[in-house]
Short mmCIF file of C-alpha atoms in Angstrom, two decimals:
data_model
loop_
_atom_site.label_atom_id
_atom_site.label_comp_id
_atom_site.label_asym_id
_atom_site.label_seq_id
_atom_site.Cartn_x
_atom_site.Cartn_y
_atom_site.Cartn_z
CA UNK N 267 0.00 0.00 0.00
CA UNK N 268 1.22 3.48 -0.80
CA UNK N 269 2.13 6.01 1.90
CA UNK N 270 -0.54 8.34 3.19
CA UNK N 271 -1.57 11.33 1.11
CA UNK N 272 0.04 14.63 1.96
CA UNK N 273 -1.55 17.93 2.92
CA UNK N 274 -0.98 19.15 -0.63
CA UNK N 275 -3.19 16.39 -2.01
CA UNK N 276 -5.96 17.24 0.42
CA UNK N 277 -5.67 20.95 -0.22
CA UNK N 278 -6.15 20.31 -3.93
CA UNK N 279 -9.16 18.13 -3.16
CA UNK N 280 -10.75 20.91 -1.13
CA UNK N 281 -10.70 23.15 -4.19
CA UNK N 282 -12.66 20.78 -6.42
CA UNK N 283 -16.18 21.59 -7.56
CA UNK N 284 -18.74 18.97 -6.56
CA UNK N 285 -18.81 17.80 -10.18
CA UNK N 286 -15.06 17.12 -10.20
CA UNK N 287 -15.11 15.76 -6.65
CA UNK N 288 -17.80 13.21 -7.51
CA UNK N 289 -16.07 12.54 -10.82
CA UNK N 290 -12.87 11.59 -9.01
CA UNK N 291 -14.14 10.06 -5.76
CA UNK N 292 -17.52 8.75 -6.97
CA UNK N 293 -16.55 5.10 -6.61
CA UNK N 294 -14.79 5.18 -3.22
CA UNK N 295 -17.86 3.15 -2.26
CA UNK N 296 -18.71 0.75 -5.05
CA UNK N 297 -21.45 2.07 -7.37
CA UNK N 298 -22.52 4.59 -4.69
CA UNK N 299 -21.45 8.05 -5.90
CA UNK N 300 -23.94 9.51 -3.44
CA UNK N 301 -21.43 8.84 -0.66
CA UNK N 302 -18.74 11.08 -2.21
CA UNK N 303 -21.46 13.53 -3.24
CA UNK N 304 -22.65 13.79 0.37
CA UNK N 305 -19.11 14.03 1.73
CA UNK N 306 -18.44 17.10 -0.44
CA UNK N 307 -20.74 19.05 1.92
CA UNK N 308 -18.28 18.46 4.76
CA UNK N 309 -15.22 20.10 3.17
CA UNK N 310 -12.74 21.62 3.78
CA UNK N 311 -10.89 18.54 4.96
CA UNK N 312 -7.66 18.74 6.88
CA UNK N 313 -6.53 15.26 5.91
CA UNK N 314 -7.43 12.21 3.87
CA UNK N 315 -8.55 10.64 7.11
CA UNK N 316 -11.04 13.48 7.44
CA UNK N 317 -12.54 12.59 4.07
CA UNK N 318 -12.74 8.95 5.10
CA UNK N 319 -14.29 9.82 8.45
CA UNK N 320 -16.98 11.87 6.70
CA UNK N 321 -17.74 8.90 4.43
CA UNK N 322 -17.89 6.53 7.40
CA UNK N 323 -20.15 8.90 9.33
CA UNK N 324 -22.52 9.08 6.37
CA UNK N 325 -22.55 5.28 6.02
CA UNK N 326 -23.11 4.70 9.74
CA UNK N 327 -25.99 7.19 9.69
CA UNK N 328 -27.91 5.19 7.10
CA UNK N 329 -30.85 3.13 8.28
CA UNK N 330 -30.45 -0.66 8.16
CA UNK N 331 -31.95 -0.94 4.68
CA UNK N 332 -29.49 1.71 3.44
CA UNK N 333 -26.50 -0.18 4.81
CA UNK N 334 -27.89 -3.37 3.28
CA UNK N 335 -28.36 -1.36 0.08
CA UNK N 336 -24.69 -0.33 0.05
CA UNK N 337 -23.69 -3.97 0.33
CA UNK N 338 -26.10 -4.89 -2.50
CA UNK N 339 -24.26 -2.48 -4.80
CA UNK N 340 -21.14 -4.66 -4.53
CA UNK N 341 -20.40 -7.40 -7.07
CA UNK N 342 -19.78 -10.99 -6.05
CA UNK N 343 -16.13 -11.71 -5.36
CA UNK N 344 -14.92 -14.00 -8.15
CA UNK N 345 -18.44 -13.86 -9.56
CA UNK N 346 -20.01 -13.69 -13.00
CA UNK N 347 -19.21 -10.00 -13.50
CA UNK N 348 -15.53 -10.71 -12.85
CA UNK N 349 -15.51 -13.61 -15.32
CA UNK N 350 -17.26 -11.49 -17.91
CA UNK N 351 -14.94 -8.49 -17.44
CA UNK N 352 -17.81 -6.25 -16.34
CA UNK N 353 -16.53 -5.10 -12.94
CA UNK N 354 -15.75 -1.46 -12.14
CA UNK N 355 -12.08 -0.66 -12.77
CA UNK N 356 -11.49 -0.46 -9.01
CA UNK N 357 -13.04 -3.88 -8.39
CA UNK N 358 -11.13 -5.39 -11.29
CA UNK N 359 -7.81 -4.25 -9.81
CA UNK N 360 -8.73 -5.43 -6.33
CA UNK N 361 -9.98 -8.83 -7.43
CA UNK N 362 -6.95 -9.30 -9.70
CA UNK N 363 -4.54 -8.45 -6.87
CA UNK N 364 -6.25 -11.05 -4.71
CA UNK N 365 -5.87 -13.68 -7.43
CA UNK N 366 -9.63 -13.92 -7.85
CA UNK N 367 -9.46 -13.58 -11.62
CA UNK N 368 -7.14 -16.57 -11.79
CA UNK N 369 -8.78 -19.38 -9.82
CA UNK N 370 -8.89 -23.10 -10.53
CA UNK N 371 -12.21 -24.44 -11.76
CA UNK N 372 -12.72 -26.10 -8.40
CA UNK N 373 -11.99 -22.96 -6.38
CA UNK N 374 -14.31 -21.03 -8.67
CA UNK N 375 -17.09 -23.57 -8.19
CA UNK N 376 -16.69 -23.57 -4.39
CA UNK N 377 -16.79 -19.78 -4.20
CA UNK N 378 -19.77 -19.52 -6.57
CA UNK N 379 -21.76 -22.02 -4.55
CA UNK N 380 -20.97 -20.27 -1.27
CA UNK N 381 -21.65 -16.80 -2.70
CA UNK N 382 -25.09 -18.02 -3.78
CA UNK N 383 -25.82 -19.54 -0.36
CA UNK N 384 -24.60 -16.37 1.38
CA UNK N 385 -26.82 -14.12 -0.75
CA UNK N 386 -29.76 -16.42 -0.28
CA UNK N 387 -29.36 -16.40 3.49
CA UNK N 388 -28.64 -12.68 4.02
CA UNK N 389 -30.09 -10.85 1.01
CA UNK N 390 -26.82 -9.10 0.20
CA UNK N 391 -23.45 -10.26 -1.16
CA UNK N 392 -20.36 -11.31 0.77
CA UNK N 393 -18.13 -8.23 0.97
CA UNK N 394 -14.45 -8.47 1.91
CA UNK N 395 -11.59 -6.03 1.42
CA UNK N 396 -9.52 -8.48 -0.61
CA UNK N 397 -6.48 -6.22 -0.80
CA UNK N 398 -5.99 -6.64 2.93
CA UNK N 399 -6.38 -10.41 2.75
CA UNK N 400 -4.46 -13.34 1.32
CA UNK N 401 -5.50 -15.46 -1.61
CA UNK N 402 -7.48 -18.06 0.33
CA UNK N 403 -9.34 -15.50 2.41
CA UNK N 404 -12.46 -15.34 0.26
CA UNK N 405 -13.22 -19.04 0.51
CA UNK N 406 -12.26 -19.13 4.18
CA UNK N 407 -14.27 -15.98 4.94
CA UNK N 408 -17.33 -17.28 3.13
CA UNK N 409 -17.20 -20.61 4.98
CA UNK N 410 -16.95 -18.85 8.34
CA UNK N 411 -19.14 -15.79 7.93
CA UNK N 412 -22.04 -17.66 6.38
CA UNK N 413 -22.75 -19.03 9.87
CA UNK N 414 -23.13 -15.56 11.42
CA UNK N 415 -26.35 -13.68 12.09
CA UNK N 416 -27.67 -11.20 9.54
CA UNK N 417 -27.08 -8.33 11.95
CA UNK N 418 -23.43 -9.35 12.42
CA UNK N 419 -22.90 -9.67 8.68
CA UNK N 420 -24.33 -6.22 7.97
CA UNK N 421 -21.87 -4.86 10.51
CA UNK N 422 -18.91 -6.88 9.22
CA UNK N 423 -19.70 -6.17 5.55
CA UNK N 424 -19.98 -2.44 6.20
CA UNK N 425 -16.66 -2.41 8.05
CA UNK N 426 -15.11 -4.06 4.99
CA UNK N 427 -16.74 -1.39 2.78
CA UNK N 428 -15.00 1.25 4.89
CA UNK N 429 -11.60 -0.44 4.47
CA UNK N 430 -12.10 -0.67 0.70
CA UNK N 431 -13.15 2.99 0.72
CA UNK N 432 -9.95 4.06 2.48
CA UNK N 433 -7.68 2.19 0.07
CA UNK N 434 -9.52 3.58 -2.96
CA UNK N 435 -9.31 7.09 -1.54
CA UNK N 436 -5.55 6.80 -0.95
CA UNK N 437 -5.11 5.46 -4.48
CA UNK N 438 -6.98 8.37 -5.99
CA UNK N 439 -5.17 11.00 -3.98
CA UNK N 440 -1.73 9.56 -4.53
CA UNK N 441 -1.62 7.90 -7.87
CA UNK N 442 -4.24 8.51 -10.49
CA UNK N 443 -5.21 12.04 -9.73
CA UNK N 444 -2.11 13.77 -8.43
CA UNK N 445 -1.18 15.28 -11.78
CA UNK N 446 -4.65 16.59 -12.41
CA UNK N 447 -5.24 17.83 -8.90
CA UNK N 448 -1.86 19.56 -8.60
CA UNK N 449 -2.59 21.60 -11.72
CA UNK N 450 -5.73 23.16 -10.28
CA UNK X 176 -47.95 9.04 -19.33
CA UNK X 177 -48.88 5.37 -19.33
CA UNK X 178 -51.53 3.98 -17.03
CA UNK X 179 -50.54 2.72 -13.61
CA UNK X 180 -48.87 -0.65 -13.27
CA UNK X 181 -51.10 -3.56 -12.42
CA UNK X 182 -50.92 -5.98 -9.51
CA UNK X 183 -49.38 -8.53 -11.86
CA UNK X 184 -46.42 -6.25 -12.51
CA UNK X 185 -45.86 -5.70 -8.81
CA UNK X 186 -46.22 -9.38 -8.01
CA UNK X 187 -43.48 -10.14 -10.55
CA UNK X 188 -41.31 -7.43 -8.99
CA UNK X 189 -41.70 -8.99 -5.55
CA UNK X 190 -40.17 -12.21 -6.85
CA UNK X 191 -36.96 -10.64 -8.10
CA UNK X 192 -33.63 -11.33 -6.40
CA UNK X 193 -31.89 -8.20 -5.16
CA UNK X 194 -29.45 -8.51 -8.07
CA UNK X 195 -32.26 -8.42 -10.63
CA UNK X 196 -34.22 -5.80 -8.67
CA UNK X 197 -31.23 -3.45 -8.59
CA UNK X 198 -30.47 -4.32 -12.20
CA UNK X 199 -33.95 -3.20 -13.25
CA UNK X 200 -34.71 -0.39 -10.82
CA UNK X 201 -31.18 0.80 -10.10
CA UNK X 202 -31.64 4.14 -11.84
CA UNK X 203 -35.09 5.13 -10.52
CA UNK X 204 -33.01 7.77 -8.76
CA UNK X 205 -30.29 9.02 -11.10
CA UNK X 206 -26.93 7.31 -10.53
CA UNK X 207 -28.08 6.17 -7.06
CA UNK X 208 -28.66 2.40 -7.22
CA UNK X 209 -28.41 2.34 -3.43
CA UNK X 210 -31.99 3.67 -3.30
CA UNK X 211 -33.44 0.67 -5.15
CA UNK X 212 -31.03 -1.58 -3.28
CA UNK X 213 -32.35 -0.28 0.05
CA UNK X 214 -35.96 -0.47 -1.08
CA UNK X 215 -35.59 -4.19 -1.82
CA UNK X 216 -35.50 -4.77 1.97
CA UNK X 217 -39.09 -3.49 2.20
CA UNK X 218 -40.73 -6.00 -0.13
CA UNK X 219 -43.24 -7.49 -0.65
CA UNK X 220 -44.97 -4.48 -2.15
CA UNK X 221 -48.71 -4.39 -2.71
CA UNK X 222 -48.50 -1.72 -5.41
CA UNK X 223 -46.13 0.41 -7.44
CA UNK X 224 -47.03 3.24 -5.09
CA UNK X 225 -45.69 1.11 -2.27
CA UNK X 226 -42.32 0.83 -4.02
CA UNK X 227 -42.30 4.58 -4.56
CA UNK X 228 -43.24 5.29 -0.97
CA UNK X 229 -40.37 3.11 0.25
CA UNK X 230 -37.98 5.04 -2.00
CA UNK X 231 -39.35 8.37 -0.74
CA UNK X 232 -39.09 7.26 2.86
CA UNK X 233 -35.46 6.29 2.33
CA UNK X 234 -34.70 9.63 0.65
CA UNK X 235 -36.46 11.66 3.35
CA UNK X 236 -34.53 9.75 6.03
CA UNK X 237 -31.18 10.86 4.65
CA UNK X 238 -29.32 13.60 6.48
CA UNK X 239 -29.04 16.96 4.69
CA UNK X 240 -25.70 16.10 3.08
CA UNK X 241 -27.22 12.88 1.75
CA UNK X 242 -30.12 14.72 0.13
CA UNK X 243 -27.68 17.23 -1.32
CA UNK X 244 -25.63 14.24 -2.46
CA UNK X 245 -28.61 12.78 -4.32
CA UNK X 246 -29.05 16.08 -6.14
CA UNK X 247 -25.33 16.16 -6.99
CA UNK X 248 -25.68 12.82 -8.77
CA UNK X 249 -27.97 14.49 -11.33
CA UNK X 250 -26.65 15.93 -14.59
CA UNK X 251 -27.24 19.51 -15.65
CA UNK X 252 -30.41 19.95 -17.68
CA UNK X 253 -29.35 20.79 -21.23
CA UNK X 254 -25.75 20.60 -20.01
CA UNK X 255 -22.46 19.33 -21.37
CA UNK X 256 -23.28 15.66 -20.80
CA UNK X 257 -26.46 16.06 -22.85
CA UNK X 258 -24.59 17.77 -25.69
CA UNK X 259 -21.92 15.06 -25.60
CA UNK X 260 -24.45 12.21 -25.54
CA UNK X 261 -23.17 10.96 -22.17
CA UNK X 262 -26.39 11.04 -20.15
CA UNK X 263 -27.99 7.91 -18.67
CA UNK X 264 -30.58 6.44 -21.03
CA UNK X 265 -33.36 7.62 -18.71
CA UNK X 266 -32.06 11.20 -18.65
CA UNK X 267 -31.58 11.21 -22.41
CA UNK X 268 -35.22 10.27 -22.98
CA UNK X 269 -36.46 12.80 -20.45
CA UNK X 270 -34.36 15.67 -21.75
CA UNK X 271 -35.27 14.82 -25.36
CA UNK X 272 -38.99 14.79 -24.54
CA UNK X 273 -38.62 18.23 -22.99
CA UNK X 274 -36.90 19.56 -26.12
CA UNK X 275 -33.67 20.11 -24.20
CA UNK X 276 -31.56 18.33 -26.80
CA UNK X 277 -32.84 20.70 -29.48
CA UNK X 278 -32.37 24.26 -28.18
CA UNK X 279 -31.33 27.38 -30.04
CA UNK X 280 -27.81 28.61 -29.37
CA UNK X 281 -29.23 31.48 -27.36
CA UNK X 282 -31.47 29.26 -25.20
CA UNK X 283 -28.53 26.95 -24.65
CA UNK X 284 -26.29 29.83 -23.57
CA UNK X 285 -28.92 31.21 -21.17
CA UNK X 286 -29.48 27.85 -19.54
CA UNK X 287 -25.75 27.11 -19.27
CA UNK X 288 -25.09 30.45 -17.61
CA UNK X 289 -27.95 29.99 -15.13
CA UNK X 290 -27.02 26.36 -14.41
CA UNK X 291 -23.51 27.53 -13.51
CA UNK X 292 -24.81 30.33 -11.28
CA UNK X 293 -27.27 27.94 -9.61
CA UNK X 294 -24.57 25.37 -8.87
CA UNK X 295 -22.23 28.05 -7.62
CA UNK X 296 -24.86 29.41 -5.24
CA UNK X 297 -26.25 26.13 -3.89
CA UNK X 298 -23.53 23.51 -4.39
CA UNK X 299 -25.84 21.14 -6.29
CA UNK X 300 -27.47 21.23 -9.73
CA UNK X 301 -30.91 22.49 -10.66
CA UNK X 302 -33.21 19.45 -10.72
CA UNK X 303 -36.61 19.52 -12.40
CA UNK X 304 -38.89 16.69 -13.56
CA UNK X 305 -38.91 17.90 -17.15
CA UNK X 306 -41.49 15.34 -18.29
CA UNK X 307 -44.08 17.08 -16.16
CA UNK X 308 -43.16 20.51 -17.49
CA UNK X 309 -43.39 22.36 -20.76
CA UNK X 310 -40.47 23.34 -22.99
CA UNK X 311 -39.78 26.74 -21.43
CA UNK X 312 -39.93 25.45 -17.86
CA UNK X 313 -36.21 24.89 -17.39
CA UNK X 314 -35.25 28.48 -18.16
CA UNK X 315 -38.22 29.84 -16.24
CA UNK X 316 -37.57 27.53 -13.29
CA UNK X 317 -33.89 28.43 -13.17
CA UNK X 318 -34.67 32.16 -13.22
CA UNK X 319 -37.15 31.81 -10.37
CA UNK X 320 -35.62 29.16 -8.17
CA UNK X 321 -32.14 30.68 -8.18
CA UNK X 322 -33.53 33.35 -5.85
CA UNK X 323 -34.66 30.83 -3.22
CA UNK X 324 -32.83 29.81 -0.08
CA UNK X 325 -30.59 26.74 -0.10
CA UNK X 326 -32.93 24.98 2.31
CA UNK X 327 -35.92 25.58 0.03
CA UNK X 328 -34.00 24.36 -3.00
CA UNK X 329 -32.92 21.14 -1.30
CA UNK X 330 -36.58 20.53 -0.53
CA UNK X 331 -37.81 21.47 -4.00
CA UNK X 332 -35.06 19.54 -5.79
CA UNK X 333 -35.75 16.41 -3.74
CA UNK X 334 -39.48 16.63 -4.47
CA UNK X 335 -38.58 16.74 -8.18
CA UNK X 336 -36.32 13.69 -7.70
CA UNK X 337 -39.34 11.85 -6.28
CA UNK X 338 -41.49 12.76 -9.30
CA UNK X 339 -38.77 11.59 -11.69
CA UNK X 340 -38.47 8.40 -9.63
CA UNK X 341 -42.19 7.67 -9.96
CA UNK X 342 -42.23 8.14 -13.73
CA UNK X 343 -39.13 5.97 -14.18
CA UNK X 344 -40.66 3.29 -11.99
CA UNK X 345 -43.89 3.26 -13.98
CA UNK X 346 -41.90 3.07 -17.21
CA UNK X 347 -39.91 0.10 -16.01
CA UNK X 348 -42.92 -1.79 -14.73
CA UNK X 349 -45.03 -1.16 -17.78
CA UNK X 350 -42.83 -0.92 -20.81
CA UNK X 351 -39.30 -2.15 -20.77
CA UNK X 352 -39.54 -4.96 -18.31
CA UNK X 353 -43.00 -6.43 -18.70
CA UNK X 354 -41.88 -9.20 -21.00
CA UNK X 355 -39.01 -10.19 -18.79
CA UNK X 356 -40.90 -9.88 -15.56
CA UNK X 357 -43.95 -11.76 -16.77
CA UNK X 358 -41.80 -14.74 -17.67
CA UNK X 359 -40.43 -15.17 -14.15
#
């Protein structure tokens, strides 16, 4: 993981219009640009952590169906969208890093079966921050977490969403957008 | 506008998995699939109005920055995305129906200037359910509403979002998806 963003990155972020802010940060939570769009109201930020905290506060303030809704906007890990190349660019990178685009047929079948059982039980997909986990973590996590209560899995899934959000935010501030932002 | 969806349409909707539900209804609020994804928790629905009420309840339950965030996920009316053909399919149809894809250069310039002033003043775009308004309504609405308070405009914009949501929902239930849904 890259080092933390500097004050200069955050200062540039504070100057963005909401259109540019949502354009750059819109997918810090998968397929939920409303999170970045809401967070824009809370600027100026003094640090990247401040941006992340505002996102987490917004997420935690959602009613239960909203937090379930956030989870439902996530694709299956190693699922059909991944096989068909239809993931968001962020998800593609994350799933590739975790080796999920390069599984054996057997691993793929096991994960697909468990993903389906998990969704059937909870009504939302299994969400895990794969960049912070090793290759076998998806299968292991599915096997373990599928036994939890729905309430626990909403909590655990949302905490994973927040971790994914932080890593995506750091990526945007440090890598992809530095050139653009520093020119503002 | 088409007649209201029948019980058969709603019954079919109640049988959808969250993946299919979000796939079909994901854009009832522009670029905010989390709304449909949250609403899925509230099924079964007894009517299309019930689906809409669940969406409205979710929207009204958002904190102020979340409602501003919903507005920020909307494109400018007759804006750059429209001219560049990069609107969502729903927005394209709506803006075309309202004649917004076929303005004179002068009308276009007036609307662009007022859209920019509106966004600068309020921090979110001017949102209007153009299908329920006549051709001149965007310019007239911009000229009037730009004088309102931010609080009033959040309220007015969100009420327009709800109208757009209802019309999109009716469209989906009646036109595009009937064949698919009725086969479930």
